[in-house]
mmCIF file of C-alpha atoms in Angstrom:
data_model
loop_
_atom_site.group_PDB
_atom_site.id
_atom_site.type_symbol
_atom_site.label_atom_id
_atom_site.label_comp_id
_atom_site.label_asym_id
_atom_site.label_seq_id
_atom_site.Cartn_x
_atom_site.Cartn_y
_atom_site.Cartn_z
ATOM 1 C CA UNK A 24 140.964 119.143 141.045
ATOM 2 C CA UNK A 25 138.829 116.414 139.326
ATOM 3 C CA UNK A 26 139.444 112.832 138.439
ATOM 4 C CA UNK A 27 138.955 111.190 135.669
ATOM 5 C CA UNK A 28 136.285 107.778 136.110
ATOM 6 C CA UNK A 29 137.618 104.624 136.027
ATOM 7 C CA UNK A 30 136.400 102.059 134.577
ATOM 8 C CA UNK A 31 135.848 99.333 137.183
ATOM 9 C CA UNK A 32 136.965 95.785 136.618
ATOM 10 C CA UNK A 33 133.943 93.361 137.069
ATOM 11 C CA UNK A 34 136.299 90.536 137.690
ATOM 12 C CA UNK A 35 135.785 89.041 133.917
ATOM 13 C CA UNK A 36 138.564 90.811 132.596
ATOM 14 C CA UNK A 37 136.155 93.862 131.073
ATOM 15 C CA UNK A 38 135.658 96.655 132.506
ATOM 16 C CA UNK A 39 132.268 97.768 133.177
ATOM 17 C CA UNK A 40 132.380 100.391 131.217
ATOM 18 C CA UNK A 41 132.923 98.423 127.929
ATOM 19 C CA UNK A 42 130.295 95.909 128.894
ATOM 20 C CA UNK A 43 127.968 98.676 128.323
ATOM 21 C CA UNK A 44 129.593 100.303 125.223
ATOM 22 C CA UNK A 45 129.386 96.330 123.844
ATOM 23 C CA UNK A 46 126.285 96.202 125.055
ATOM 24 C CA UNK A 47 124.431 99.472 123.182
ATOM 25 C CA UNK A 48 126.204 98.427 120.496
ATOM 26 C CA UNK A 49 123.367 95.441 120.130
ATOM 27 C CA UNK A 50 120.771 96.715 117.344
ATOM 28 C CA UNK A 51 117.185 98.136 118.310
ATOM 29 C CA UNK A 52 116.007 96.325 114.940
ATOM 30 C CA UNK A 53 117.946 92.793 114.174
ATOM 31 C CA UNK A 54 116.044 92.810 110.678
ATOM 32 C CA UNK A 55 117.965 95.973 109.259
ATOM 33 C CA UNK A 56 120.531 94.722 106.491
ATOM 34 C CA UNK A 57 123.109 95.742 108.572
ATOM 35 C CA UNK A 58 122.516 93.864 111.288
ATOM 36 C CA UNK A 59 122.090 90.680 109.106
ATOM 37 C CA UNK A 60 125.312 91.476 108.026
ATOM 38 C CA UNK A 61 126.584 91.342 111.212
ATOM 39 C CA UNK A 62 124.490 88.595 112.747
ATOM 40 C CA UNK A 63 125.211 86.198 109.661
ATOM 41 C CA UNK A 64 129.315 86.707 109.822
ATOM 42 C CA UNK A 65 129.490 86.344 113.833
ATOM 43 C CA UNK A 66 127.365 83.273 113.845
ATOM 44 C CA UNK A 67 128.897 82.115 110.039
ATOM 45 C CA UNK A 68 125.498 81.015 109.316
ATOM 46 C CA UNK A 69 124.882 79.842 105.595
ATOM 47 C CA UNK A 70 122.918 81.236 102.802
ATOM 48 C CA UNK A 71 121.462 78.390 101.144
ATOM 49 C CA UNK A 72 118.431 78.026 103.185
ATOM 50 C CA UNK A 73 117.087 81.812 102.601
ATOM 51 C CA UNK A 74 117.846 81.162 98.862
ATOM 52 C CA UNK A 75 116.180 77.950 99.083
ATOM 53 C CA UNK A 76 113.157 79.551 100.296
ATOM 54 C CA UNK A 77 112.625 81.655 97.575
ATOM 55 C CA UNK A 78 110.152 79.591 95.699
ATOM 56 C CA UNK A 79 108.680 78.191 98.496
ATOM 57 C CA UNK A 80 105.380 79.503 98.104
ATOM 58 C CA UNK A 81 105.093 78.653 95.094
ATOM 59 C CA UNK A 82 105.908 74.871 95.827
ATOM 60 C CA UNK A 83 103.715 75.176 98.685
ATOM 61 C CA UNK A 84 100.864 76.162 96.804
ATOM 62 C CA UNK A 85 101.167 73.227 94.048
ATOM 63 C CA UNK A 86 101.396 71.125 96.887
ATOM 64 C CA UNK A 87 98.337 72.082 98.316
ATOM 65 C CA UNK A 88 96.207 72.072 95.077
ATOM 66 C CA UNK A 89 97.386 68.535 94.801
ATOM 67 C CA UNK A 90 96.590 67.838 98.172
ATOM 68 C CA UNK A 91 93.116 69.217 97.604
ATOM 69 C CA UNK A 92 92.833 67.163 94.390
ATOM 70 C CA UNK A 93 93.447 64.101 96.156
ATOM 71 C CA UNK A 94 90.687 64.891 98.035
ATOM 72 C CA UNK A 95 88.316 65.183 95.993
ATOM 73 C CA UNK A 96 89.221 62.574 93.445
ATOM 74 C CA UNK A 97 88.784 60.310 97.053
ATOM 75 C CA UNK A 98 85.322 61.575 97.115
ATOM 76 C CA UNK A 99 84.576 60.386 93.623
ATOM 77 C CA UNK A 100 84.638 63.931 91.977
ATOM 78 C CA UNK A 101 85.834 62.936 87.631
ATOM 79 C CA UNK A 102 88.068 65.633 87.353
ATOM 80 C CA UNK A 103 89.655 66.581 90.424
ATOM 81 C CA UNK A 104 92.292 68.380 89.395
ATOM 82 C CA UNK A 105 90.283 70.786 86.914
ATOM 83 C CA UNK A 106 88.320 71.018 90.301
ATOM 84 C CA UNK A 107 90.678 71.727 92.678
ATOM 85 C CA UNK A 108 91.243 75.102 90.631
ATOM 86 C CA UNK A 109 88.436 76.629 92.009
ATOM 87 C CA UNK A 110 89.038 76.029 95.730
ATOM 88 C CA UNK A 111 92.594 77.610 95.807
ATOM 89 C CA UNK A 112 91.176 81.038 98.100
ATOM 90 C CA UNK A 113 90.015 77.949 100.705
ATOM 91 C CA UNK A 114 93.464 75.851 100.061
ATOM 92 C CA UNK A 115 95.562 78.727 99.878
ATOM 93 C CA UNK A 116 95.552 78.755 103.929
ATOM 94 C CA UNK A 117 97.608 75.060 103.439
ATOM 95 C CA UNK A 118 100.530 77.755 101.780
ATOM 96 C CA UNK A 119 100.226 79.954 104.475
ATOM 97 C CA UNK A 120 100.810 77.536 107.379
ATOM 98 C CA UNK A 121 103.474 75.938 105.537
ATOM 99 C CA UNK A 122 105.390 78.987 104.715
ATOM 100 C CA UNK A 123 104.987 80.483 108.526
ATOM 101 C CA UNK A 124 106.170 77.102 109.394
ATOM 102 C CA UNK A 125 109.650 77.167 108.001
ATOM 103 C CA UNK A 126 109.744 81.107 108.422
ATOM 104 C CA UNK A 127 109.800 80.175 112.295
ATOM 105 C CA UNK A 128 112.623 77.500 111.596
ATOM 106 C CA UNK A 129 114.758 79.678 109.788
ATOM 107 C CA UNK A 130 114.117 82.784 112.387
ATOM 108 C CA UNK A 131 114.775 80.438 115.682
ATOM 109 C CA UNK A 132 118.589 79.766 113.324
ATOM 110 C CA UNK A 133 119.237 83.372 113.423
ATOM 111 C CA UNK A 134 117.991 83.857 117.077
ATOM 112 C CA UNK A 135 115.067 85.896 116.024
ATOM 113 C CA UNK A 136 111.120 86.240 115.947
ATOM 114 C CA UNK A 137 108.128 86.503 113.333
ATOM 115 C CA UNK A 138 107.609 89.854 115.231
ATOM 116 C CA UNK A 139 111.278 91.037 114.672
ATOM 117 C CA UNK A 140 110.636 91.106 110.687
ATOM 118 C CA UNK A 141 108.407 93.738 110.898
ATOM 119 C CA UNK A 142 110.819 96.039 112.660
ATOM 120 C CA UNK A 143 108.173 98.321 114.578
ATOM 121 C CA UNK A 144 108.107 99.180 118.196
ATOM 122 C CA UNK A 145 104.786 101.158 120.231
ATOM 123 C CA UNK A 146 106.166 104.484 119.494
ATOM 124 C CA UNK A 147 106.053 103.508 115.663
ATOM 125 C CA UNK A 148 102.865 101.610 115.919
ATOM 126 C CA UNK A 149 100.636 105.197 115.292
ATOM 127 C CA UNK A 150 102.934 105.685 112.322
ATOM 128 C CA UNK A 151 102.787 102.329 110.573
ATOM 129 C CA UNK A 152 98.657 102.671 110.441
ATOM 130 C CA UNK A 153 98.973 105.857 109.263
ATOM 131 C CA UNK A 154 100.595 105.269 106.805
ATOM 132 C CA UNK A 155 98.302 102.519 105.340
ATOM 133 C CA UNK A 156 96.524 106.156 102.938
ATOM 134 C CA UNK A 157 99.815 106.949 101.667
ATOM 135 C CA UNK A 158 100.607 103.164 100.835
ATOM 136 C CA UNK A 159 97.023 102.531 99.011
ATOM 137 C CA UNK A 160 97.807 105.791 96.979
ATOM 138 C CA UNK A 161 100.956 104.470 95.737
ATOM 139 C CA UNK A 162 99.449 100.807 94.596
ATOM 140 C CA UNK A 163 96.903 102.137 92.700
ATOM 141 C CA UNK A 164 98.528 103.228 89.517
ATOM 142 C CA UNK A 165 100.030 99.325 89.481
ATOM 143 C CA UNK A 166 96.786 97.942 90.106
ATOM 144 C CA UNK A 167 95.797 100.035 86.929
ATOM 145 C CA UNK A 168 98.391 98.729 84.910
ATOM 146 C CA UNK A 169 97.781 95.457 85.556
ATOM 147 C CA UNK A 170 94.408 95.696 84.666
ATOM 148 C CA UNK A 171 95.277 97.990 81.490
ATOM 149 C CA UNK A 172 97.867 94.908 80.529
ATOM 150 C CA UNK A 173 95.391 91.973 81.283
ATOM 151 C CA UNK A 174 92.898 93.410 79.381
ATOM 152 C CA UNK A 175 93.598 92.306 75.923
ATOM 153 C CA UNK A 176 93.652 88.525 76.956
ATOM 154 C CA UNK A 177 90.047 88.261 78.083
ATOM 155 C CA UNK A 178 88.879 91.148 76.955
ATOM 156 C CA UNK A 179 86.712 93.903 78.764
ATOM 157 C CA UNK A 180 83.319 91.371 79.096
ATOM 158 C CA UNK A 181 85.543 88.594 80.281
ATOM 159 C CA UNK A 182 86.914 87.067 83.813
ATOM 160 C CA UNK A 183 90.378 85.545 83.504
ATOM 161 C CA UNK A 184 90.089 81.645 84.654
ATOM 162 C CA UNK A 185 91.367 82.069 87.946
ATOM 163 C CA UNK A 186 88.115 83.609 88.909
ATOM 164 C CA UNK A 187 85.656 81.679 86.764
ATOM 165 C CA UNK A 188 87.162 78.448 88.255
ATOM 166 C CA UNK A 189 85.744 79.020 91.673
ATOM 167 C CA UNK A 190 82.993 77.586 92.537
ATOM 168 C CA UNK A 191 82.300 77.226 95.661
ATOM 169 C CA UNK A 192 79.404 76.124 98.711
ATOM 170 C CA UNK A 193 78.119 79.004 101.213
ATOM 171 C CA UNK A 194 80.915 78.266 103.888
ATOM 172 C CA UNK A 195 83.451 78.000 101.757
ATOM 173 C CA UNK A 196 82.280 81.325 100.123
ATOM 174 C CA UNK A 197 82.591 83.239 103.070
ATOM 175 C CA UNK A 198 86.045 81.681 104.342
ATOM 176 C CA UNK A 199 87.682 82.878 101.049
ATOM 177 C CA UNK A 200 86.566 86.908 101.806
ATOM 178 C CA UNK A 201 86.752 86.657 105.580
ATOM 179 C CA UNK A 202 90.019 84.701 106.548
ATOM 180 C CA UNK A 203 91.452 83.805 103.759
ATOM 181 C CA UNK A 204 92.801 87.448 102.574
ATOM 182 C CA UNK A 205 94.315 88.416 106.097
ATOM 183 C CA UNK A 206 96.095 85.014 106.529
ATOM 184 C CA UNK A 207 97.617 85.477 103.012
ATOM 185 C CA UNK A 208 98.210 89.120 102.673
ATOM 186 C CA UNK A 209 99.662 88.628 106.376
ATOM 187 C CA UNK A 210 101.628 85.569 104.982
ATOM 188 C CA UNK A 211 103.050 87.250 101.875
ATOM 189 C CA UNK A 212 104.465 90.482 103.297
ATOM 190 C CA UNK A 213 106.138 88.977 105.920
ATOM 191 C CA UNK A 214 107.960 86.445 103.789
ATOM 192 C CA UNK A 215 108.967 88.338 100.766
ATOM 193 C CA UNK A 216 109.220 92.100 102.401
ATOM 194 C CA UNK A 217 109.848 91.185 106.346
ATOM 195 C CA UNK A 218 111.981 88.414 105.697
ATOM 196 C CA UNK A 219 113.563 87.535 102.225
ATOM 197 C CA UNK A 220 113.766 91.302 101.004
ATOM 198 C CA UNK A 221 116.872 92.543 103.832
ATOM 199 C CA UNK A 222 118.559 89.257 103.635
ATOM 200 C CA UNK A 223 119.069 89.554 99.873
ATOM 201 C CA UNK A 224 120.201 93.013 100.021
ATOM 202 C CA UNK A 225 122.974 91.444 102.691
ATOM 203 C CA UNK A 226 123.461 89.172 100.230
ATOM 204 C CA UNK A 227 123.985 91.059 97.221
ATOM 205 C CA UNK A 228 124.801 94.648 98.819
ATOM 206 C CA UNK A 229 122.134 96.147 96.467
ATOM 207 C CA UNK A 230 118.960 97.242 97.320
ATOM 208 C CA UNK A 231 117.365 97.314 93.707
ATOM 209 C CA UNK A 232 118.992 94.089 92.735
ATOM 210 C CA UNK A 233 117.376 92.464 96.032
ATOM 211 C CA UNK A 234 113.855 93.947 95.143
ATOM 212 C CA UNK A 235 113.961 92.556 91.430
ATOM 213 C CA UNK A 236 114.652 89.080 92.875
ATOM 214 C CA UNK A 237 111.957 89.777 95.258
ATOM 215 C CA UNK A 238 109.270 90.775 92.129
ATOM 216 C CA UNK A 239 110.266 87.828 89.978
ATOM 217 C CA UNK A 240 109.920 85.249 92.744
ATOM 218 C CA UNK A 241 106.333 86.611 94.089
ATOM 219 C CA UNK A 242 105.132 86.917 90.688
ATOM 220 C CA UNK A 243 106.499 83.699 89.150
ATOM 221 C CA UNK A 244 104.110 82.327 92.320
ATOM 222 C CA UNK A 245 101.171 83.092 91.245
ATOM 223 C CA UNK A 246 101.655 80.734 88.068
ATOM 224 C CA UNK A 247 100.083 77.579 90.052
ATOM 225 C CA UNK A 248 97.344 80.066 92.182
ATOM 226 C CA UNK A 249 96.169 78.091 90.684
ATOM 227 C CA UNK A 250 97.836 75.649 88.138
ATOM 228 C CA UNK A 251 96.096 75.893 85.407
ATOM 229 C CA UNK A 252 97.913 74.550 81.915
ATOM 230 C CA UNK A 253 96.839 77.151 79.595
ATOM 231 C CA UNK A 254 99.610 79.699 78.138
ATOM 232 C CA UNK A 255 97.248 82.791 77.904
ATOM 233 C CA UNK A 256 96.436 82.519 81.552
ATOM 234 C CA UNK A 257 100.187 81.706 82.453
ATOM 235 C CA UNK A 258 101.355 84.617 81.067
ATOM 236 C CA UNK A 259 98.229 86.921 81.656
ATOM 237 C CA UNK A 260 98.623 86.059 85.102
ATOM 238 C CA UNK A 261 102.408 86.765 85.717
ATOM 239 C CA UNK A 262 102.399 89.838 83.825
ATOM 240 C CA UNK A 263 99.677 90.963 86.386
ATOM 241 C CA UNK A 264 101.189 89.711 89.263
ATOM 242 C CA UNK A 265 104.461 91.174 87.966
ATOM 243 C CA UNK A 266 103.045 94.939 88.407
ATOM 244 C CA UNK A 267 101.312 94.254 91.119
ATOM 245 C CA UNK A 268 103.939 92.798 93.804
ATOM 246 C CA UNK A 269 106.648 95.789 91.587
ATOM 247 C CA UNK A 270 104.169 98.115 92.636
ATOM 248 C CA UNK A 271 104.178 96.900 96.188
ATOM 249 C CA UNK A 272 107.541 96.086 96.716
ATOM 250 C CA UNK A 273 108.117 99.481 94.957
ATOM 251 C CA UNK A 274 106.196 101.970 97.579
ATOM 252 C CA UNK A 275 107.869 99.714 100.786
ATOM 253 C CA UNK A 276 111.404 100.285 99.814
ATOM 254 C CA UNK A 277 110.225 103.879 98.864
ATOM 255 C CA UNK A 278 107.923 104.323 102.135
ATOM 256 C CA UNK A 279 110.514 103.690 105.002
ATOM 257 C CA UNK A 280 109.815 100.080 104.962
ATOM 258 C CA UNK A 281 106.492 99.905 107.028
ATOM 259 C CA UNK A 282 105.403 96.327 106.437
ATOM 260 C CA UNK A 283 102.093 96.446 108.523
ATOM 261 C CA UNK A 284 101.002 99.263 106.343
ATOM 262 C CA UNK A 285 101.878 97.517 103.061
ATOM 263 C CA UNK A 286 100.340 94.405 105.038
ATOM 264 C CA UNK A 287 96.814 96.596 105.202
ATOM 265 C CA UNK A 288 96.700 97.320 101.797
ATOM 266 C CA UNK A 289 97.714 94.006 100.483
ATOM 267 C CA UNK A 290 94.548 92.635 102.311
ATOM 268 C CA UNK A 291 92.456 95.413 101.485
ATOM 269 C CA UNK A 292 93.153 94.729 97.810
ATOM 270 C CA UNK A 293 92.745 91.081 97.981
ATOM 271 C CA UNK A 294 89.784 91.015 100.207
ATOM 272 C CA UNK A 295 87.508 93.394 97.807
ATOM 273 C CA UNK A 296 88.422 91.259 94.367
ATOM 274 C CA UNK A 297 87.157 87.856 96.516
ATOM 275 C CA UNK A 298 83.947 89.674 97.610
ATOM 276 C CA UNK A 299 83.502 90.596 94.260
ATOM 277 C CA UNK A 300 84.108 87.612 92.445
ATOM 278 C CA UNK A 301 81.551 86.125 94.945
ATOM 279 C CA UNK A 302 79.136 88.700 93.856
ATOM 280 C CA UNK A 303 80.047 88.109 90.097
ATOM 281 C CA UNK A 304 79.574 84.304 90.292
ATOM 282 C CA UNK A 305 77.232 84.124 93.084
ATOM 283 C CA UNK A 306 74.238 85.627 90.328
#
């Protein structure tokens, strides 16, 4: 004859047993939507400051083109501001530090980490990079629609003014194709995909609904990268920006969510067009 286990009584009042049911019960990923859900209605944390953040980067970025204005006007430059425009791949690192800054305050309110938003472990590691062939695949047809779209604004001969503003000394040159497109493409994925993407489809219990909140807010960004006051270029450059974060927010939703491999072929993409427009103007 066989017993049945008991669960032993650990002198808390819980049984040992459901310690450990409670405790498997505790998510492998805390970044899922479901465990948002759950993490945001036991700790009855508020919304506002995820919403809040939505435009950060762009705010961010004016701020720093101003703050790079002011610099040069110190130095005696005439037109600092139409000069500023042409440093935004150096000043764009400003954004990025300021937008890592309050995505670590408004991780350490949830109890989680940077690393957490990209939801991988070693095991998936090997399956994130290879997907980075898959992800480029998928881009491509939005990076040729943005062009296909641009095109009648400049024409075929023409570079659109965010690239015919820069220029740049040697160093600065080299920062813009070396650092500057990991620490943004880095920067970008993790705040719009890792971070704001799941909490808005908590939010809003739809996944589609979250991801066109997610395209309007990247793309309405790139309006001030840089500011320039000129409606062709403001709406050249957010239709192009509109296809291109669609397309990438698109193929991450699509791809099982792998956010370093999306990450890869953000900078990829960025880091050829600045070596190129430093060819281009560098003649």
């Amino acid at each position: 004859m066989t017993t049945e286990p008991r669960a032993v009584d650990s002198g808390g009042g819980q049984p040992r047993s459901a310690q450990a049911v409670t405790t498997s019960r505790r998510p492998s990923d805390p970044n899922t939507p479901d465990a948002l859900r759950v993490l945001y209605s036991d700790r009855d944390l508020s919304w506002w400051p995820v919403l809040l953040f939505l435009p950060a980067r762009g705010v961010l970025s004016f701020l720093a083109q101003a703050f790079t204005a002011a610099v040069l006007w110190s130095t005696g430059n005439p037109t600092p501001w139409e000069s500023s425009q042409g440093w935004w791949t150096v000043y764009g690192t400003l954004t990025d530090a300021g937008c890592l800054g309050l995505l670590v305050l408004l991780l350490r309110r949830e109890g989680l980490r940077l690393r957490d938003t990209f939801g991988f472990t070693r095991t998936s590691l090997g399956q994130q990079l290879r997907s980075i062939p898959l992800y480029l695949l998928a881009l491509l047809p939005a990076v040729a629609a943005a062009s296909l779209v641009t095109l009648p604004f400049y024409g075929p001969a023409a570079l659109p003014p965010q690239v015919t503003a820069i220029h740049l000394p040697g160093w600065a040159a080299v920062y813009s194709f070396t650092v500057w497109p990991f620490l943004w493409a880095f920067t970008e994925e993790i705040t719009y995909l890792g971070f704001l993407l799941p909490r808005l489809q908590t939010r809003t219990g739809r996944t589609w609904k979250a991801a066109a909140i997610i395209i309007f807010f990247w793309s309405a960004q790139h309006l001030v990268i840089p500011s320039i006051l000129d409606m062709t270029y403001l709406i050249s450059r957010f239709l192009g920006a509109l296809l291109i974060t669609a397309g990438l927010t698109t193929s991450f939703v699509l791809l099982r969510r792998r956010l370093l491999a999306t990450t890869a072929v953000h900078w990829l993409s960025d880091a050829s067009t600045a070596i190129l427009t430093t060819l281009i103007l560098g003649r």
